[in-house]
Amino acid sequence: MENWVQVLIIISVYCVIVLAVGVFSREKGAPSLEAYYVGGRSTRPFVAYFTYVATFHSSFAFLGAAGKLYSSGVDFFATMTSCIVSPMMIYLIGRPVWYLGKKYGFMTQGDLLGDYYDSKLLRTVVAVVSLIFLIPYLQAQIIGGGHIFESVTEGKVPFMWGCIILYAVIIGYILLGGFKAVAWTDTVQGIMMIVLIWIAGGIILGKVEGTLDWSNMMRTMAEEHGDKLLIPLEKWPIFMTTFLSLFGISIYPPSFQRFYAVDNPKSLKWLAVTSPIYLIFFYVPIMIIAFLGVIHMPGVAAADQIVPLMLSKYTTPLLTGLVMAGALAATMSSADSQLHAASSIFTLDLYKTLKKGNISDKQGIFVGRVTIVVIAFIALLLSQFSSSLIMSISAFALGGCLQVLPALIGALYWRRGTKTGALSGLISGFTVVLITQFVWTTPFGISISSGAWGLLVNVLVFVAVSLMTQAPSEAQIEKFHGYLASINQQQDEMKHTAEQITEQG
Amino acid sequence: MKMLKTRKSKQIFYGVLWLLCFLMVNWPIGTMAQRFEPYILGMPFCLFYFWAVYSLLILVGVLVAWRLFRD
């Protein structure tokens, strides 16, 4: 049997398993909107952990990260700072969002912000901005999936068919099972990804070096490719600020939806500090494969292909198939969450607002399902006419999603934030992201990411305009800040009493 | 009042601790680790340093969650 056929069979089996997980994990009977979009707020810690980390890791983690390490070395470690720092947002933003969501029934960012600032316009702007950034990001995932299919089947399954198969599978389980299907398939995919990449890294290291000891590889890297192990002085500003843009990944709509979905805020607390363990250790085998590629397979023009190329050269078709199924898992686990989040934003923030009233669960889920098919189709169509503009949009999408942060801080922590301040901050931040991405790329000679520039201007405008305009009503402040403060006080008192009892005992 | 003071001082202590670890991967401290010798666990020092400090940052994060975070 030819290699590509073996690989295709493995990937097909994987697709069937994922579909089956989606079918079996779905809500029995007719689901409510809350069940379909946030899993009935009952996601347990184990599933919450994996659905978060798998959503965080896209096909970039498998292919792009290795490509970056292969072509430009440890500059890529700047992303790791973000892997550790940005999940802190899960606690700082996610915890209060969970309490408010539980009490007032919020399911999206727009829900919460629109209610706090009492503004349908703000809710619509947040929804539109989120969709603008989600669709290209989603499209980048389809492109990644199409390329994986094409490369592992040696072109026998063309790029377009790869994209179609990928989306048919994803749409299949989202339509059937909503959030629960997404979360459970993410869990299977998240486990698969880390197990398979470690196996691949170990096997390639063993085959190439004859041992699992990487000392020789590291010494060769230092002696012959030392430039890839050091960060040049001029790159430190960007190295130090990349994480600011990547804060966006912890509050972008798919991650935000997970804040509402967990069964207990404790899950968010521990997710904030333990998810980096997965994120950081995922990159160890990726680094091994990339460095071995630098030494033993120099001059690969398409650096993103270094993982499949090393697999094909040093392992069996079976392992190649399995690991590439892991790469597909990374693509699918991000794409499904993005698609599902886009559907919730359209249904709850745009359709429901336009309808000017409550919609029934049945109607909402129907609209949500139609939206999933339509958005997937748009993204699929766009992926066939990929342009550099679209790829650039997806590259700074997280910086764009980050612009919601100041408005969120206003709703959760800063009582003086106003509707006008939030709107003007959001619009100016978004504009600055576009300008510094495409027009004025190094303002004042400082090369930091466009998301960071946008955030800086956004915060300044938000604070200045808020201080010049009328503060939200006392009732509104009490509804959000007062409620959160009462929970904090209650917990602090309980903890204090427990400590006193321990001291006395 | 005493309860608030205790929490405030805890916040400052753990905040500073976390920030110190974070600064270790950034300029100027991080740039001092940009060298190959000595090799530790088979890795050039610069690589080992990054992995060690990132791991430390994760550990401090867990400590902060345990001692400071609510819920």
Coordinates of C-alpha atoms in Angstrom, one line a residue:
Chain A
M1 CA 0.0 0.0 0.0
E2 CA 1.4 3.4 -0.9
N3 CA 2.4 5.7 1.9
W4 CA -0.1 8.4 1.2
V5 CA -2.9 5.9 1.3
Q6 CA -1.8 4.7 4.7
V7 CA -1.6 8.2 6.0
L8 CA -5.1 9.0 4.5
I9 CA -6.6 6.0 6.2
I10 CA -5.2 7.1 9.6
I11 CA -6.5 10.6 9.1
S12 CA -9.9 9.3 8.0
V13 CA -10.1 7.1 11.1
Y14 CA -9.3 10.2 13.2
C15 CA -12.1 12.2 11.5
V16 CA -14.6 9.4 12.2
I17 CA -13.5 9.3 15.9
V18 CA -13.9 13.0 16.3
L19 CA -17.4 12.9 14.7
A20 CA -18.3 10.1 17.1
V21 CA -17.1 12.1 20.1
G22 CA -19.2 15.0 18.9
V23 CA -22.3 12.8 18.5
F24 CA -22.0 11.1 21.9
S25 CA -21.2 14.2 23.9
R26 CA -24.1 16.2 22.6
E27 CA -27.0 17.5 24.7
K28 CA -29.8 14.9 24.7
G29 CA -33.2 16.3 23.6
A30 CA -33.7 19.8 22.4
P31 CA -30.9 22.0 23.8
S32 CA -31.4 25.5 25.3
L33 CA -29.5 28.5 24.0
E34 CA -27.4 28.4 27.1
A35 CA -26.6 24.7 26.6
Y36 CA -25.8 25.2 22.9
Y37 CA -23.5 28.2 23.4
V38 CA -21.9 27.8 26.8
G39 CA -22.5 24.1 27.6
G40 CA -25.2 24.9 30.2
R41 CA -22.3 26.5 32.3
S42 CA -21.4 23.0 33.5
T43 CA -18.0 22.2 31.9
R44 CA -15.9 20.3 34.3
P45 CA -12.2 21.2 35.1
F46 CA -10.6 18.4 33.0
V47 CA -12.6 19.3 29.8
A48 CA -12.3 23.1 30.5
Y49 CA -8.5 22.7 30.6
F50 CA -8.2 20.9 27.3
T51 CA -10.8 22.9 25.5
Y52 CA -8.8 26.0 26.5
V53 CA -5.4 24.8 25.6
A54 CA -6.5 23.1 22.4
T55 CA -8.3 26.3 21.3
F56 CA -5.1 28.3 22.1
H57 CA -3.0 26.0 19.9
S58 CA -3.8 26.2 16.2
S59 CA -2.1 24.6 13.2
F60 CA 0.6 27.3 13.8
A61 CA 1.7 25.4 16.9
F62 CA 2.5 22.3 14.9
L63 CA 3.7 23.7 11.6
G64 CA 4.3 27.5 12.0
A65 CA 6.2 27.3 15.4
A66 CA 8.6 24.7 14.0
G67 CA 9.0 26.8 10.9
K68 CA 9.8 29.9 13.0
L69 CA 12.4 27.9 15.1
Y70 CA 13.9 26.4 12.0
S71 CA 14.2 29.7 10.1
S72 CA 14.9 32.3 12.8
G73 CA 15.7 30.3 16.0
V74 CA 14.8 31.3 19.6
D75 CA 13.2 34.6 18.7
F76 CA 10.1 32.5 18.8
F77 CA 10.5 32.2 22.6
A78 CA 8.9 35.7 22.8
T79 CA 5.6 33.8 22.2
M80 CA 6.3 31.7 25.3
T81 CA 6.2 34.8 27.5
S82 CA 2.7 35.3 26.2
C83 CA 1.9 31.6 26.9
I84 CA 2.6 32.3 30.6
V85 CA 1.5 35.9 31.0
S86 CA -1.7 36.0 28.9
P87 CA -3.5 33.1 30.7
M88 CA -3.5 35.3 33.8
M89 CA -6.4 37.1 32.0
I90 CA -8.4 33.9 32.6
Y91 CA -8.5 34.8 36.3
L92 CA -8.4 38.6 36.2
I93 CA -11.1 38.9 33.5
G94 CA -12.6 35.4 33.5
R95 CA -13.5 35.1 37.1
P96 CA -15.7 38.3 37.4
V97 CA -17.1 37.5 33.9
W98 CA -18.2 34.0 35.2
Y99 CA -20.0 35.5 38.2
L100 CA -21.8 38.1 36.1
G101 CA -22.6 35.6 33.4
K102 CA -24.1 33.2 36.0
K103 CA -26.2 35.9 37.6
Y104 CA -27.4 37.9 34.6
G105 CA -27.3 35.1 31.9
F106 CA -24.6 36.7 29.7
M107 CA -23.1 34.4 27.0
T108 CA -20.9 36.8 24.9
Q109 CA -18.6 39.8 25.3
G110 CA -21.3 42.0 23.7
D111 CA -23.9 40.7 26.1
L112 CA -21.9 41.9 29.1
L113 CA -20.5 45.2 27.6
G114 CA -23.8 46.2 26.0
D115 CA -25.6 45.7 29.4
Y116 CA -23.1 47.5 31.5
Y117 CA -22.7 50.5 29.3
D118 CA -26.4 50.3 28.4
S119 CA -25.6 50.6 24.7
K120 CA -26.8 48.6 21.8
L121 CA -24.4 50.5 19.6
L122 CA -21.4 49.3 21.7
R123 CA -22.7 45.8 21.7
T124 CA -23.0 45.9 17.9
V125 CA -19.5 47.5 17.4
V126 CA -18.0 44.8 19.7
A127 CA -19.8 42.1 17.7
V128 CA -18.8 43.4 14.3
V129 CA -15.2 44.0 15.3
S130 CA -15.1 40.4 16.7
L131 CA -16.5 38.9 13.5
I132 CA -14.1 41.0 11.3
F133 CA -11.2 39.4 13.1
L134 CA -12.6 36.0 13.6
I135 CA -13.4 35.2 10.0
P136 CA -9.9 35.7 8.6
Y137 CA -8.5 33.8 11.6
L138 CA -10.9 31.0 10.8
Q139 CA -9.9 31.1 7.2
A140 CA -6.3 30.8 8.1
Q141 CA -7.2 27.6 9.9
I142 CA -8.9 26.2 6.8
I143 CA -5.9 27.1 4.7
G144 CA -3.7 25.3 7.2
G145 CA -5.9 22.2 7.2
G146 CA -6.1 22.2 3.3
H147 CA -2.3 22.3 3.1
I148 CA -1.9 19.4 5.7
F149 CA -4.2 17.2 3.6
E150 CA -2.4 18.2 0.4
S151 CA 1.1 17.6 1.8
V152 CA 0.4 14.2 3.6
T153 CA -1.4 12.8 0.6
E154 CA 1.4 13.9 -1.8
G155 CA -1.1 16.1 -3.6
K156 CA -3.6 13.2 -4.3
V157 CA -6.2 15.1 -2.1
P158 CA -6.1 18.6 -3.6
F159 CA -6.0 21.7 -1.3
M160 CA -9.6 22.5 -2.0
W161 CA -10.9 19.1 -1.1
G162 CA -8.7 19.1 2.0
C163 CA -10.5 22.3 3.1
I164 CA -13.9 20.9 2.3
I165 CA -13.3 17.6 4.2
L166 CA -12.0 19.5 7.2
Y167 CA -15.0 21.8 7.3
A168 CA -17.5 19.0 6.7
V169 CA -16.2 17.2 9.8
I170 CA -16.2 20.4 12.0
I171 CA -19.6 21.5 10.9
G172 CA -20.9 18.0 11.5
Y173 CA -20.1 17.9 15.1
I174 CA -20.9 21.5 15.9
L175 CA -24.3 21.3 14.4
L176 CA -25.0 18.2 16.3
G177 CA -23.7 19.0 19.6
G178 CA -23.0 22.7 20.1
F179 CA -20.6 23.7 22.8
K180 CA -20.4 20.3 24.5
A181 CA -19.3 18.6 21.2
V182 CA -16.7 21.4 20.7
A183 CA -15.4 21.0 24.2
W184 CA -15.2 17.2 24.2
T185 CA -13.6 17.0 20.7
D186 CA -11.1 19.7 21.8
T187 CA -10.3 17.5 24.8
V188 CA -9.6 14.5 22.6
Q189 CA -7.6 16.7 20.2
G190 CA -5.7 18.4 22.9
I191 CA -4.5 15.1 24.4
M192 CA -3.7 13.7 20.9
M193 CA -1.6 16.8 20.0
I194 CA 0.7 16.7 23.0
V195 CA 1.1 12.9 23.1
L196 CA 1.8 12.6 19.4
I197 CA 4.3 15.6 19.1
W198 CA 6.3 14.2 22.1
I199 CA 6.4 10.7 20.4
A200 CA 7.4 12.3 17.1
G201 CA 10.1 14.4 18.7
G202 CA 11.5 11.4 20.6
I203 CA 11.5 9.1 17.6
I204 CA 13.1 11.6 15.3
L205 CA 15.8 12.4 17.9
G206 CA 16.5 8.7 18.4
K207 CA 16.7 8.0 14.7
V208 CA 19.0 10.9 13.8
E209 CA 21.2 11.0 16.9
G210 CA 21.0 7.3 17.8
T211 CA 20.1 8.3 21.3
L212 CA 17.5 10.3 23.2
D213 CA 20.4 12.5 24.6
W214 CA 20.2 15.8 22.9
S215 CA 23.6 17.1 24.0
N216 CA 25.2 16.5 20.7
M217 CA 22.4 18.2 18.8
M218 CA 22.6 21.2 21.1
R219 CA 26.4 21.5 20.8
T220 CA 26.2 21.3 17.0
M221 CA 23.5 24.0 17.0
A222 CA 25.7 26.3 19.3
E223 CA 28.9 25.7 17.2
E224 CA 27.4 25.9 13.7
H225 CA 24.2 27.8 14.1
G226 CA 24.8 29.9 17.2
D227 CA 22.9 32.9 15.8
K228 CA 19.7 30.8 16.1
L229 CA 20.2 30.4 19.8
L230 CA 20.7 34.0 20.7
I231 CA 18.4 37.0 20.6
P232 CA 20.1 40.0 19.0
L233 CA 20.0 43.2 21.0
E234 CA 17.8 45.0 18.5
K235 CA 15.1 42.3 18.7
W236 CA 14.6 42.7 22.5
P237 CA 11.9 45.5 22.3
I238 CA 9.6 43.2 20.2
F239 CA 10.6 40.2 22.3
M240 CA 9.4 42.0 25.4
T241 CA 6.2 43.4 24.0
T242 CA 4.8 40.6 21.9
F243 CA 2.9 39.2 24.9
L244 CA 0.8 42.5 25.0
S245 CA -0.7 41.7 21.6
L246 CA -1.1 38.1 22.5
F247 CA -3.2 39.0 25.6
G248 CA -5.8 39.1 22.9
I249 CA -5.9 35.3 22.7
S250 CA -7.0 35.0 26.3
I251 CA -10.0 37.4 25.8
Y252 CA -10.8 36.8 22.2
P253 CA -14.4 35.5 21.7
P254 CA -13.7 31.7 21.8
S255 CA -11.6 32.0 25.0
F256 CA -14.2 34.4 26.5
Q257 CA -17.0 31.9 25.9
R258 CA -15.1 29.4 28.0
F259 CA -15.2 31.8 30.9
Y260 CA -19.0 31.4 31.0
A261 CA -18.9 27.7 30.3
V262 CA -17.1 26.3 33.3
D263 CA -19.0 25.0 36.3
N264 CA -17.0 26.7 38.9
P265 CA -14.7 29.8 39.1
K266 CA -12.1 27.6 40.8
S267 CA -11.6 26.0 37.4
L268 CA -10.7 29.4 36.0
K269 CA -8.2 30.1 38.8
W270 CA -6.3 26.9 38.2
L271 CA -6.6 27.1 34.4
A272 CA -4.9 30.6 34.6
V273 CA -1.8 29.2 36.2
T274 CA -1.6 25.6 34.9
S275 CA -2.4 26.0 31.2
P276 CA 1.1 27.4 30.6
I277 CA 2.5 23.9 31.6
Y278 CA 0.8 22.4 28.5
L279 CA 1.6 25.4 26.3
I280 CA 5.3 25.6 27.2
F281 CA 6.0 21.9 27.2
F282 CA 4.3 21.5 23.8
Y283 CA 7.2 23.4 22.3
V284 CA 10.0 21.2 23.6
P285 CA 9.6 18.4 21.0
I286 CA 8.8 21.1 18.3
M287 CA 12.2 22.7 19.2
I288 CA 13.9 19.3 18.9
I289 CA 12.4 18.6 15.4
A290 CA 13.2 22.2 14.2
F291 CA 16.8 22.1 15.4
L292 CA 17.4 18.6 14.0
G293 CA 16.0 20.0 10.7
V294 CA 18.4 23.0 10.8
I295 CA 21.3 20.5 11.2
H296 CA 20.3 17.6 8.9
M297 CA 17.9 19.2 6.5
P298 CA 19.2 22.7 5.8
G299 CA 17.8 25.0 3.1
V300 CA 14.1 24.1 3.2
A301 CA 12.4 27.0 1.5
A302 CA 8.9 26.4 3.0
A303 CA 10.0 26.3 6.7
D304 CA 6.5 25.5 7.8
Q305 CA 6.9 22.1 6.2
I306 CA 9.8 21.1 8.3
V307 CA 7.8 18.8 10.6
P308 CA 6.1 16.8 7.8
L309 CA 9.4 16.6 6.0
M310 CA 11.4 15.3 9.0
L311 CA 8.6 12.8 9.7
S312 CA 8.6 11.5 6.2
K313 CA 12.3 11.2 6.1
Y314 CA 12.9 9.6 9.6
T315 CA 9.8 7.8 10.6
T316 CA 7.2 5.4 9.2
P317 CA 4.0 6.4 7.3
L318 CA 2.0 5.2 10.3
L319 CA 3.7 7.7 12.6
T320 CA 3.6 10.5 9.9
G321 CA -0.2 9.9 9.6
L322 CA -0.7 9.9 13.3
V323 CA 1.3 13.1 13.9
M324 CA -0.3 14.9 10.9
A325 CA -3.7 13.8 12.4
G326 CA -2.4 15.7 15.5
A327 CA -1.7 18.7 13.3
L328 CA -5.2 18.5 11.9
A329 CA -6.5 18.2 15.5
A330 CA -4.7 21.5 16.3
T331 CA -6.4 23.1 13.3
M332 CA -9.8 21.7 14.0
S333 CA -9.7 22.5 17.7
S334 CA -9.2 26.1 17.0
A335 CA -11.4 26.4 14.0
D336 CA -14.4 24.7 15.7
S337 CA -14.2 27.1 18.7
Q338 CA -13.9 30.1 16.4
L339 CA -16.8 29.0 14.3
H340 CA -19.0 28.3 17.3
A341 CA -18.1 31.7 18.9
A342 CA -18.8 33.5 15.6
S343 CA -22.2 31.8 15.5
S344 CA -23.0 32.9 19.1
I345 CA -21.9 36.5 18.4
F346 CA -24.1 36.7 15.3
T347 CA -27.1 35.1 16.9
L348 CA -27.0 36.7 20.3
D349 CA -25.4 40.1 19.6
L350 CA -26.6 41.0 16.1
Y351 CA -29.7 38.9 15.3
K352 CA -31.3 39.2 18.7
T353 CA -30.6 43.0 18.9
L354 CA -32.0 43.5 15.4
K355 CA -35.1 41.5 16.3
K356 CA -35.6 43.9 19.2
G357 CA -36.8 41.3 21.7
N358 CA -36.3 37.9 23.1
I359 CA -36.0 35.0 20.8
S360 CA -37.0 31.5 21.6
D361 CA -34.3 28.8 22.2
K362 CA -35.5 26.9 19.1
Q363 CA -35.3 30.0 16.9
G364 CA -31.9 31.0 18.3
I365 CA -30.4 27.6 17.8
F366 CA -31.8 27.5 14.3
V367 CA -30.3 30.9 13.4
G368 CA -27.0 29.8 15.1
R369 CA -26.9 26.6 13.0
V370 CA -27.6 28.5 9.8
T371 CA -24.9 31.0 10.8
I372 CA -22.4 28.2 11.3
V373 CA -23.0 26.9 7.8
V374 CA -22.9 30.4 6.2
I375 CA -19.8 31.6 8.0
A376 CA -18.0 28.3 7.3
F377 CA -18.9 28.7 3.7
I378 CA -17.6 32.3 3.5
A379 CA -14.4 31.3 5.2
L380 CA -14.1 28.3 2.9
L381 CA -14.7 30.4 -0.2
L382 CA -12.2 33.0 1.0
S383 CA -9.6 30.4 1.6
Q384 CA -9.6 29.5 -2.1
F385 CA -8.7 33.0 -3.0
S386 CA -6.2 33.6 -0.3
S387 CA -4.4 37.0 -0.5
S388 CA -1.6 38.5 1.4
L389 CA -4.1 41.0 2.8
I390 CA -6.2 38.3 4.4
M391 CA -3.1 36.6 5.8
S392 CA -2.0 39.9 7.3
I393 CA -5.4 40.4 8.9
S394 CA -5.3 37.0 10.5
A395 CA -1.7 37.8 11.8
F396 CA -2.9 40.8 13.7
A397 CA -6.4 39.6 14.5
L398 CA -5.4 38.9 18.2
G399 CA -4.1 42.5 18.5
G400 CA -7.5 43.6 17.1
C401 CA -9.5 41.4 19.6
L402 CA -7.4 42.9 22.4
Q403 CA -9.0 46.3 21.9
V404 CA -12.0 45.2 23.9
L405 CA -9.9 45.0 27.0
P406 CA -10.2 48.6 28.3
A407 CA -14.0 48.5 27.9
L408 CA -14.0 45.2 29.9
I409 CA -11.8 46.7 32.6
G410 CA -14.3 49.5 32.9
A411 CA -17.2 47.0 33.3
L412 CA -15.3 44.8 35.8
Y413 CA -12.9 47.1 37.7
W414 CA -13.1 50.8 37.0
R415 CA -16.3 52.4 38.0
R416 CA -15.6 55.7 36.2
G417 CA -15.5 54.1 32.7
T418 CA -18.3 55.4 30.5
K419 CA -20.1 54.3 27.3
T420 CA -18.6 57.2 25.3
G421 CA -15.2 56.4 26.6
A422 CA -15.5 52.7 25.8
L423 CA -16.8 53.4 22.3
S424 CA -14.2 56.0 21.4
G425 CA -11.4 53.9 22.9
L426 CA -12.5 50.9 21.0
I427 CA -12.8 52.7 17.7
S428 CA -9.5 54.6 18.1
G429 CA -7.6 51.5 19.2
F430 CA -9.0 49.6 16.3
T431 CA -8.0 52.4 13.9
V432 CA -4.4 52.6 15.3
V433 CA -4.0 48.8 15.0
L434 CA -4.9 49.1 11.2
I435 CA -2.6 52.2 10.8
T436 CA 0.4 50.7 12.6
Q437 CA 0.0 47.4 10.8
F438 CA -0.2 48.7 7.3
V439 CA 0.8 52.3 7.0
W440 CA 3.1 53.6 9.8
T441 CA 4.7 50.3 10.9
T442 CA 7.4 51.6 13.2
P443 CA 6.0 54.8 14.9
F444 CA 8.8 56.9 16.4
G445 CA 11.3 54.2 15.3
I446 CA 9.9 51.8 17.9
S447 CA 9.1 48.4 16.6
I448 CA 6.4 47.0 18.8
S449 CA 3.3 45.1 17.7
S450 CA 0.3 46.9 16.2
G451 CA -1.9 45.5 19.0
A452 CA 0.3 47.1 21.6
W453 CA 0.1 50.5 19.9
G454 CA -3.6 50.2 19.6
L455 CA -4.0 49.3 23.2
L456 CA -1.9 52.2 24.3
V457 CA -4.0 54.7 22.4
N458 CA -7.2 52.9 23.3
V459 CA -6.4 53.1 27.1
L460 CA -5.5 56.8 26.8
V461 CA -8.7 57.7 24.9
F462 CA -10.9 55.5 27.1
V463 CA -9.6 57.1 30.3
A464 CA -9.6 60.7 29.0
V465 CA -13.1 60.5 27.4
S466 CA -14.5 58.7 30.4
L467 CA -13.3 61.4 32.8
M468 CA -14.9 64.1 30.6
T469 CA -18.3 62.3 30.3
Q470 CA -21.0 61.4 32.8
A471 CA -20.3 58.3 34.8
P472 CA -22.7 55.3 34.6
S473 CA -25.7 55.4 36.8
E474 CA -25.4 54.2 40.4
A475 CA -27.8 51.4 39.7
Q476 CA -25.6 50.1 36.9
I477 CA -22.5 50.4 39.0
E478 CA -24.2 48.6 41.8
K479 CA -25.4 45.9 39.4
F480 CA -21.9 45.0 38.3
H481 CA -19.2 46.4 40.7
G482 CA -21.4 46.2 43.7
Y483 CA -22.2 42.6 43.1
L484 CA -18.6 41.6 42.4
A485 CA -17.4 43.5 45.5
S486 CA -20.0 41.7 47.7
I487 CA -18.8 38.3 46.5
N488 CA -15.1 39.3 47.2
Q489 CA -16.0 40.6 50.6
Q490 CA -18.0 37.4 51.5
Q491 CA -15.1 35.2 50.4
D492 CA -12.5 37.3 52.2
E493 CA -14.5 37.1 55.4
M494 CA -14.9 33.4 55.2
K495 CA -11.2 32.9 54.6
H496 CA -10.3 35.3 57.5
T497 CA -12.7 33.4 59.8
A498 CA -11.2 30.1 58.7
E499 CA -7.7 31.4 59.4
Q500 CA -8.7 32.6 62.8
I501 CA -10.2 29.3 63.7
T502 CA -7.0 27.5 62.5
E503 CA -4.8 29.9 64.6
Q504 CA -6.9 29.4 67.7
G505 CA -7.1 25.7 67.3
Chain B
M1 CA -9.5 46.3 58.6
K2 CA -6.8 43.9 59.6
M3 CA -8.2 41.5 57.0
L4 CA -7.8 44.1 54.3
K5 CA -4.3 45.0 55.4
T6 CA -3.3 41.4 55.3
R7 CA -4.7 40.9 51.8
K8 CA -3.0 44.1 50.6
S9 CA 0.4 43.1 51.9
K10 CA 0.0 39.7 50.4
Q11 CA -0.9 41.2 47.1
I12 CA 2.2 43.4 47.1
F13 CA 4.5 40.5 48.2
Y14 CA 3.3 38.0 45.5
G15 CA 2.9 40.8 42.9
V16 CA 6.6 41.8 43.3
L17 CA 7.7 38.1 43.4
W18 CA 5.9 37.4 40.1
L19 CA 7.2 40.6 38.5
L20 CA 10.8 39.8 39.5
C21 CA 10.5 36.4 37.8
F22 CA 8.9 38.1 34.7
L23 CA 11.8 40.6 34.5
M24 CA 14.3 37.7 34.4
V25 CA 13.2 36.9 30.9
N26 CA 13.3 40.5 29.8
W27 CA 15.9 43.2 29.1
P28 CA 18.4 43.8 30.7
I29 CA 18.6 40.6 32.9
G30 CA 17.6 38.3 30.1
T31 CA 20.3 39.7 27.8
M32 CA 23.0 38.7 30.4
A33 CA 22.1 35.1 29.8
Q34 CA 22.9 35.3 26.1
R35 CA 25.8 32.9 26.1
F36 CA 26.5 29.2 25.4
E37 CA 28.7 28.2 28.4
P38 CA 28.2 26.4 30.7
Y39 CA 26.1 23.6 29.2
I40 CA 23.4 22.5 31.6
L41 CA 21.3 19.3 31.1
G42 CA 22.9 19.2 27.6
M43 CA 21.6 22.7 26.7
P44 CA 23.6 25.8 26.0
F45 CA 23.2 28.2 29.0
C46 CA 21.0 30.6 27.0
L47 CA 18.4 27.9 26.3
F48 CA 18.6 26.4 29.7
Y49 CA 18.1 29.8 31.2
F50 CA 14.9 30.4 29.3
W51 CA 13.4 27.1 30.1
A52 CA 14.4 27.4 33.8
V53 CA 13.0 30.9 34.2
Y54 CA 9.8 30.1 32.3
S55 CA 9.3 27.1 34.5
L56 CA 10.0 29.3 37.6
L57 CA 7.4 31.8 36.3
I58 CA 4.8 29.0 36.1
L59 CA 5.6 27.8 39.6
V60 CA 5.3 31.3 41.0
G61 CA 2.0 31.6 39.2
V62 CA 0.7 28.4 40.9
L63 CA 1.9 29.8 44.3
V64 CA 0.2 33.1 43.6
A65 CA -3.1 31.3 42.8
W66 CA -2.8 29.1 45.9
R67 CA -2.0 31.9 48.3
L68 CA -3.7 34.9 46.9
F69 CA -6.4 34.3 44.3
R70 CA -9.9 34.1 45.5
D71 CA -12.3 31.1 45.1

